[in-house]
Short mmCIF file of C-alpha atoms and ligand atoms in Angstrom, two decimals:
data_model
loop_
_atom_site.label_atom_id
_atom_site.label_comp_id
_atom_site.label_asym_id
_atom_site.label_seq_id
_atom_site.Cartn_x
_atom_site.Cartn_y
_atom_site.Cartn_z
CA MET A 18 0.00 0.00 0.00
CA THR A 19 1.22 3.50 -0.72
CA THR A 20 1.44 5.98 2.13
CA THR A 21 -1.67 7.81 1.01
CA SER A 22 -3.84 4.71 0.49
CA LEU A 23 -2.67 3.57 3.94
CA GLN A 24 -4.01 6.78 5.45
CA ALA A 25 -7.21 6.66 3.38
CA ASP A 26 -7.79 3.20 4.83
CA ARG A 27 -7.17 4.53 8.37
CA LEU A 28 -9.66 7.38 7.83
CA ASP A 29 -12.18 4.83 6.67
CA ARG A 30 -11.62 2.56 9.67
CA ALA A 31 -11.76 5.54 12.05
CA ARG A 32 -15.06 6.64 10.53
CA LYS A 33 -16.55 3.15 10.94
CA ALA A 34 -15.34 2.88 14.54
CA ALA A 35 -16.73 6.34 15.35
CA SER A 36 -20.05 5.48 13.79
CA ALA A 37 -20.26 2.25 15.79
CA ALA A 38 -19.58 4.28 18.96
CA GLY A 39 -22.45 6.69 18.25
CA ILE A 40 -20.11 9.58 17.43
CA ASP A 41 -21.19 12.09 14.75
CA ALA A 42 -17.78 13.60 14.02
CA LEU A 43 -14.14 13.29 15.02
CA LEU A 44 -12.19 16.52 15.60
CA VAL A 45 -8.43 15.92 15.54
CA SER A 46 -5.84 18.62 16.28
CA PRO A 47 -2.04 18.31 15.69
CA GLY A 48 -0.39 15.33 17.33
CA ALA A 49 0.01 11.60 16.86
CA ASP A 50 -3.68 11.03 16.00
CA LEU A 51 -3.53 13.58 13.17
CA ARG A 52 -0.28 12.13 11.89
CA TYR A 53 -1.74 8.62 12.04
CA LEU A 54 -4.88 9.56 10.12
CA THR A 55 -3.43 11.94 7.52
CA GLY A 56 0.38 11.73 7.61
CA TYR A 57 0.47 15.47 8.46
CA ASP A 58 3.02 16.13 11.21
CA ALA A 59 1.63 19.56 12.10
CA GLN A 60 2.98 21.78 14.86
CA PRO A 61 0.55 22.35 17.73
CA LEU A 62 0.02 26.12 17.66
CA GLU A 63 -2.42 28.59 19.17
CA ARG A 64 -4.06 28.90 15.74
CA LEU A 65 -6.42 26.00 15.08
CA THR A 66 -5.45 23.16 12.76
CA CYS A 67 -8.09 20.44 12.82
CA LEU A 68 -9.08 17.38 10.84
CA VAL A 69 -12.85 17.09 10.76
CA LEU A 70 -14.14 13.60 10.07
CA PRO A 71 -17.94 13.52 10.00
CA VAL A 72 -19.25 9.96 10.03
CA GLY A 73 -21.79 10.91 7.35
CA GLY A 74 -19.60 12.97 5.04
CA ASP A 75 -16.17 13.60 3.59
CA PRO A 76 -13.27 14.51 5.90
CA PHE A 77 -11.71 17.96 5.58
CA LEU A 78 -8.72 19.65 7.10
CA VAL A 79 -8.99 23.19 8.45
CA VAL A 80 -5.66 25.02 8.76
CA PRO A 81 -4.48 28.59 9.29
CA ALA A 82 -4.05 30.12 5.80
CA LEU A 83 -0.34 30.57 6.41
CA GLU A 84 0.06 26.83 7.17
CA LYS A 85 -1.82 25.73 4.04
CA PRO A 86 1.28 25.29 1.84
CA ALA A 87 2.85 23.06 4.52
CA ALA A 88 -0.35 21.03 4.86
CA GLN A 89 -0.59 20.59 1.10
CA ALA A 90 3.05 19.55 0.87
CA SER A 91 2.51 16.89 3.57
CA PRO A 92 1.06 13.42 2.86
CA ALA A 93 -2.34 14.96 3.71
CA GLY A 94 -2.07 16.97 0.47
CA ARG A 95 -1.95 13.75 -1.54
CA LEU A 96 -4.88 12.19 0.27
CA GLY A 97 -7.42 13.99 -1.86
CA ILE A 98 -9.17 15.54 1.12
CA GLU A 99 -10.20 19.19 1.08
CA ILE A 100 -7.78 21.52 2.85
CA THR A 101 -9.38 24.81 3.87
CA GLY A 102 -7.30 27.76 5.00
CA TRP A 103 -8.74 30.29 7.45
CA ASN A 104 -7.60 33.91 7.57
CA GLU A 105 -6.41 35.77 10.64
CA THR A 106 -9.78 37.41 11.34
CA ASP A 107 -11.92 34.32 10.65
CA ASP A 108 -13.37 32.19 13.45
CA PRO A 109 -12.25 28.65 12.55
CA TYR A 110 -14.57 27.07 15.14
CA ALA A 111 -17.61 28.79 13.62
CA LEU A 112 -16.37 27.78 10.19
CA ILE A 113 -16.28 24.11 11.23
CA ALA A 114 -19.63 24.28 13.06
CA ALA A 115 -21.28 25.73 9.94
CA ARG A 116 -20.11 22.78 7.87
CA LEU A 117 -21.32 20.10 10.26
CA PRO A 118 -24.93 18.91 10.36
CA ARG A 119 -27.20 20.91 12.68
CA ALA A 120 -28.37 17.97 14.77
CA LEU A 121 -25.04 16.78 16.16
CA THR A 122 -25.38 14.88 19.39
CA ARG A 123 -21.82 13.76 20.03
CA VAL A 124 -18.41 14.87 18.82
CA ALA A 125 -15.12 13.21 19.74
CA LEU A 126 -12.04 15.36 20.37
CA ASP A 127 -8.53 13.93 20.28
CA ASN A 128 -7.31 13.26 23.83
CA ARG A 129 -4.40 15.69 23.59
CA MET A 130 -6.38 18.69 22.30
CA TRP A 131 -5.53 21.88 24.19
CA THR A 132 -8.22 22.92 26.66
CA GLU A 133 -8.69 26.32 25.00
CA LYS A 134 -9.56 24.57 21.75
CA SER A 135 -11.92 22.02 23.30
CA LEU A 136 -13.74 24.85 25.14
CA ALA A 137 -13.99 26.84 21.90
CA PHE A 138 -15.55 23.77 20.24
CA ARG A 139 -17.97 23.46 23.14
CA ALA A 140 -19.07 27.08 22.57
CA ALA A 141 -19.32 26.62 18.79
CA LEU A 142 -21.21 23.31 19.02
CA PRO A 143 -23.36 23.81 22.13
CA GLY A 144 -25.75 20.95 21.33
CA ALA A 145 -23.07 18.28 21.02
CA ALA A 146 -21.71 16.25 23.90
CA GLN A 147 -17.91 15.98 23.84
CA VAL A 148 -16.20 12.61 24.23
CA LEU A 149 -12.62 11.39 23.85
CA ALA A 150 -11.59 10.27 20.37
CA GLY A 151 -9.03 7.98 21.98
CA ASP A 152 -11.81 5.56 22.83
CA VAL A 153 -12.06 4.73 19.12
CA LEU A 154 -8.66 5.77 17.73
CA TYR A 155 -6.39 4.11 20.28
CA ALA A 156 -7.68 0.63 19.48
CA LEU A 157 -6.76 1.23 15.84
CA ARG A 158 -3.37 2.71 16.67
CA ALA A 159 -2.49 -0.10 19.11
CA ARG A 160 -2.48 -2.75 16.37
CA LYS A 161 0.46 -1.93 14.17
CA SER A 162 0.39 -2.70 10.45
CA PRO A 163 3.36 -4.57 8.94
CA ALA A 164 4.75 -1.21 7.72
CA GLU A 165 4.49 0.27 11.22
CA ALA A 166 6.16 -2.82 12.71
CA GLU A 167 9.02 -2.30 10.23
CA ALA A 168 9.28 1.35 11.29
CA LEU A 169 9.44 0.29 14.96
CA ARG A 170 12.13 -2.29 14.12
CA ARG A 171 14.22 0.47 12.53
CA ALA A 172 13.72 2.67 15.62
CA GLY A 173 14.71 -0.25 17.86
CA ALA A 174 17.87 -0.92 15.85
CA ALA A 175 18.77 2.78 16.00
CA ILE A 176 18.57 2.95 19.81
CA ASP A 177 20.45 -0.37 20.07
CA ARG A 178 23.33 1.23 18.16
CA VAL A 179 23.45 3.97 20.80
CA HIS A 180 23.51 1.45 23.67
CA SER A 181 26.25 -0.55 22.00
CA ARG A 182 28.45 2.58 22.00
CA MET A 183 27.94 3.35 25.71
CA GLY A 184 31.57 2.48 26.61
CA GLU A 185 32.68 5.52 24.60
CA TRP A 186 31.02 7.90 27.05
CA LEU A 187 30.31 6.24 30.37
CA ARG A 188 33.37 6.58 32.61
CA PRO A 189 34.09 7.37 36.25
CA GLY A 190 34.87 11.06 36.72
CA ARG A 191 32.30 12.34 34.22
CA THR A 192 28.95 13.77 35.28
CA GLU A 193 25.61 12.28 34.28
CA ARG A 194 24.92 15.46 32.33
CA GLU A 195 28.14 15.20 30.31
CA VAL A 196 27.41 11.58 29.47
CA GLY A 197 23.79 12.49 28.68
CA ARG A 198 24.86 15.14 26.19
CA ASP A 199 27.00 12.62 24.29
CA ILE A 200 24.15 10.10 24.31
CA ALA A 201 21.71 12.73 22.98
CA ASP A 202 24.07 13.53 20.10
CA ALA A 203 24.38 9.81 19.33
CA ILE A 204 20.59 9.31 19.40
CA ILE A 205 20.39 11.80 16.50
CA ALA A 206 23.50 10.47 14.74
CA GLU A 207 22.26 6.87 14.83
CA GLY A 208 18.93 7.48 13.12
CA HIS A 209 16.46 9.67 15.01
CA VAL A 210 15.29 13.21 14.30
CA ARG A 211 14.33 13.94 17.90
CA VAL A 212 15.66 13.00 21.34
CA ASP A 213 12.68 12.15 23.55
CA PHE A 214 14.47 11.44 26.83
CA VAL A 215 17.87 10.58 28.24
CA ILE A 216 18.02 9.05 31.70
CA VAL A 217 21.45 8.42 33.21
CA GLY A 218 20.85 7.31 36.80
CA SER A 219 24.18 6.62 38.47
CA GLY A 220 24.80 5.17 41.92
CA PRO A 221 21.91 6.10 44.28
CA HIS A 222 20.16 7.90 41.40
CA SER A 223 19.60 4.50 39.78
CA ALA A 224 17.01 3.90 42.53
CA SER A 225 14.78 6.66 41.10
CA PRO A 226 12.96 5.30 38.01
CA HIS A 227 12.48 8.65 36.29
CA HIS A 228 15.64 10.39 37.40
CA GLU A 229 16.93 12.22 34.30
CA LEU A 230 20.35 13.86 34.47
CA SER A 231 22.28 15.64 37.18
CA ASP A 232 25.72 17.03 37.86
CA ARG A 233 26.62 14.01 39.98
CA VAL A 234 30.07 12.70 39.15
CA ILE A 235 29.90 9.02 38.26
CA GLU A 236 32.12 6.88 40.49
CA ALA A 237 33.91 3.57 40.07
CA GLY A 238 31.66 0.70 41.15
CA ASP A 239 28.45 2.60 40.37
CA PRO A 240 25.58 0.84 38.71
CA VAL A 241 24.18 3.16 36.02
CA VAL A 242 20.67 2.86 34.57
CA VAL A 243 20.54 4.26 31.04
CA ASP A 244 17.02 4.64 29.61
CA ILE A 245 16.93 6.40 26.25
CA GLY A 246 14.58 7.02 23.38
CA GLY A 247 13.96 9.15 20.34
CA THR A 248 11.68 9.57 17.36
CA THR A 249 12.68 8.59 13.84
CA GLU A 250 11.91 10.57 10.71
CA GLU A 251 8.96 8.27 10.04
CA GLY A 252 7.54 9.36 13.39
CA TYR A 253 8.04 6.12 15.33
CA CYS A 254 9.60 6.01 18.78
CA SER A 255 12.36 3.98 20.38
CA ASP A 256 12.79 3.24 24.08
CA SER A 257 15.31 0.89 25.66
CA THR A 258 16.95 0.58 29.08
CA ARG A 259 20.19 -1.18 29.90
CA VAL A 260 22.18 -1.25 33.10
CA TYR A 261 25.91 -0.68 33.19
CA ALA A 262 28.36 -1.08 36.05
CA LEU A 263 31.62 0.80 36.15
CA GLY A 264 33.68 -1.99 37.63
CA GLU A 265 32.34 -4.74 39.84
CA PRO A 266 29.12 -3.62 41.56
CA PRO A 267 28.11 -4.62 45.12
CA GLU A 268 27.19 -8.29 45.56
CA GLU A 269 23.64 -7.47 46.63
CA PHE A 270 23.12 -5.44 43.46
CA ARG A 271 24.18 -8.42 41.37
CA ARG A 272 21.68 -10.61 43.20
CA ALA A 273 18.81 -8.20 42.57
CA TYR A 274 19.88 -7.86 38.95
CA GLU A 275 19.77 -11.62 38.36
CA VAL A 276 16.20 -11.70 39.71
CA LEU A 277 15.23 -8.80 37.47
CA LEU A 278 16.78 -10.40 34.41
CA ARG A 279 14.91 -13.65 35.06
CA ALA A 280 11.64 -11.73 35.38
CA GLN A 281 12.16 -9.66 32.25
CA ARG A 282 13.12 -12.76 30.23
CA ALA A 283 10.09 -14.66 31.50
CA GLN A 284 7.86 -11.78 30.45
CA THR A 285 9.31 -11.32 26.96
CA ASP A 286 9.13 -15.12 26.45
CA ALA A 287 5.48 -15.20 27.56
CA VAL A 288 4.09 -12.73 25.01
CA ARG A 289 1.46 -14.32 22.79
CA PRO A 290 -1.97 -13.39 21.43
CA GLY A 291 -4.71 -13.84 23.99
CA LEU A 292 -2.54 -13.31 27.05
CA ARG A 293 -4.07 -10.43 28.99
CA ALA A 294 -2.07 -7.31 29.82
CA HIS A 295 -2.50 -7.85 33.57
CA GLU A 296 -1.35 -11.47 33.26
CA LEU A 297 1.84 -10.35 31.52
CA ASP A 298 2.44 -7.84 34.31
CA ALA A 299 1.94 -10.55 36.93
CA ILE A 300 4.44 -12.95 35.35
CA GLY A 301 7.31 -10.59 36.15
CA ARG A 302 5.87 -9.21 39.37
CA ASP A 303 5.34 -12.67 40.87
CA LEU A 304 8.94 -13.73 40.18
CA ILE A 305 10.27 -10.50 41.69
CA SER A 306 7.97 -10.85 44.72
CA GLU A 307 8.98 -14.47 45.31
CA ALA A 308 12.60 -13.33 45.49
CA GLY A 309 11.66 -10.77 48.15
CA TYR A 310 11.81 -7.63 46.02
CA GLY A 311 8.08 -7.16 45.36
CA ALA A 312 7.87 -3.92 47.35
CA TYR A 313 10.65 -2.46 45.21
CA PHE A 314 8.99 -2.95 41.80
CA ILE A 315 7.01 0.26 42.01
CA HIS A 316 5.67 0.78 38.50
CA ARG A 317 3.72 -1.03 35.80
CA THR A 318 5.50 -3.48 33.48
CA GLY A 319 5.18 -1.36 30.35
CA HIS A 320 3.42 0.86 27.88
CA GLY A 321 2.46 0.72 24.23
CA ILE A 322 4.67 2.54 21.75
CA GLY A 323 4.28 3.82 18.21
CA LEU A 324 3.84 7.41 17.07
CA GLU A 325 3.98 8.28 20.78
CA SER A 326 6.50 6.84 23.20
CA HIS A 327 3.71 6.10 25.70
CA GLU A 328 0.39 4.94 24.27
CA GLU A 329 -1.97 2.00 24.61
CA PRO A 330 -1.81 -0.83 25.52
CA TYR A 331 -0.56 -0.35 29.08
CA ILE A 332 0.83 -3.52 30.64
CA VAL A 333 -0.50 -2.99 34.12
CA ALA A 334 -2.46 -4.75 36.87
CA GLY A 335 -6.19 -4.39 36.23
CA ASN A 336 -5.93 -4.12 32.44
CA ARG A 337 -7.81 -7.16 31.12
CA LEU A 338 -7.10 -6.33 27.47
CA PRO A 339 -5.99 -9.46 25.57
CA LEU A 340 -2.82 -9.01 23.52
CA GLU A 341 -3.31 -9.14 19.75
CA PRO A 342 -0.88 -9.56 16.86
CA GLY A 343 0.54 -6.15 15.95
CA MET A 344 0.48 -4.69 19.45
CA ALA A 345 3.83 -3.13 20.37
CA PHE A 346 4.79 -2.33 23.95
CA SER A 347 7.66 -2.14 26.39
CA ILE A 348 8.53 -4.78 28.94
CA GLU A 349 10.50 -2.95 31.61
CA PRO A 350 10.35 -4.37 35.11
CA GLY A 351 12.56 -2.68 37.69
CA ILE A 352 13.82 -3.13 41.22
CA TYR A 353 14.63 0.02 43.19
CA LEU A 354 16.21 -0.11 46.64
CA PRO A 355 15.64 3.43 47.95
CA ASP A 356 18.73 5.64 48.26
CA ARG A 357 21.03 2.74 47.37
CA TYR A 358 20.65 1.49 43.81
CA GLY A 359 18.17 0.22 41.31
CA ALA A 360 17.91 -1.45 37.94
CA ARG A 361 15.49 -1.71 35.04
CA ILE A 362 15.70 -3.75 31.86
CA GLU A 363 13.56 -2.60 28.95
CA ASP A 364 12.83 -4.00 25.52
CA ILE A 365 10.14 -3.11 23.03
CA VAL A 366 8.24 -6.24 22.00
CA ILE A 367 5.73 -6.78 19.20
CA CYS A 368 3.10 -9.43 19.68
CA THR A 369 3.02 -11.68 16.60
CA ALA A 370 0.80 -14.64 15.74
CA ASN A 371 3.44 -16.97 17.21
CA GLY A 372 4.71 -15.06 20.22
CA GLY A 373 6.72 -11.97 21.03
CA GLU A 374 9.38 -10.39 18.82
CA ARG A 375 11.94 -8.31 20.71
CA LEU A 376 12.92 -5.18 18.83
CA ASN A 377 15.90 -4.47 21.09
CA ARG A 378 18.67 -6.98 20.63
CA THR A 379 21.62 -5.78 22.71
CA GLY A 380 22.53 -8.16 25.54
CA ARG A 381 20.36 -7.88 28.65
CA GLU A 382 23.03 -9.01 31.08
CA LEU A 383 24.65 -6.39 33.30
CA VAL A 384 27.29 -4.66 31.18
CA VAL A 385 30.43 -4.24 33.24
CA LEU A 386 32.57 -1.48 31.74
CA THR A 387 36.18 -1.48 32.85
ZN1 ZN B 14 12.38 3.65 28.76
ZN1 ZN B 15 9.47 2.72 28.43
#
């Protein structure tokens, strides 16, 4: 399928899903939903850009007049949908309301729409209840097409190349921030257009799951959690965590790491269609709990990934969603001993008809750099 027929098919599936959910129209502002449906990677700005997808009519894209050339040059311009520019003194919300049927009962707004825009739509469409478009769009986005799976494989390989170069930068005597800067440069150099996050948690900072960077000087013997991700030109995200030790780490750290590695392996090996998200979470959590570290695994197992680095499906207790072929998500259990040290191992996995395919292929064992 060409890029544009791919998006035409997505618009069609979104329209059918919206119709089945009793929604009269989808309103989609810049972000991953818009990129998914039209290929247009628009900047979120104060001026309204919005895809309007009425279930009973043709979709159209409303953009500020000055953004129209960019919209037309994007894949959305080849989709054959109408692109309407609005001028500085026009009211784009009134313009959209005038083109929608009078008797709207329910419109769906993309989940990331800015509040000022959703309130302006409420004022322009006072008779229509507002619901979240994610309720219909996220189920479509969660099941990756073969082309999207390929794009995620390329993102995974790109971040693996960064991890495999870690010995170039990670040394005692350097600060987390200095190492982080080198990693960020490499994320771009190895095949991304954007750095999404760089976590270098050294020594006691490794015990804080979302520690980012600090001026702490990395010391010999420190365990270092490196969790990094970026977005490729195609718009797909990478995300992988590995743990490094600068020389031999404490014995107790090694013990906890072996437990974590066993749990993460068991989880990646268990992925198959039909397994529920909460069951996958429990497979790792139970192993970690049996080894006595249950209280120190303080977050969910993982999150979906695609055009956003965190999206559905979430691999978390309570989520009864069965895995399906095409779903892509992280498996990233962690053990964090407060103020001492912690570890997390993270791979992106795609559920296939036969099991799980890991998109991150660097070794998962503790990497001791000497
Ligand atoms: Zn991560
Ligand atoms: Zn992650």
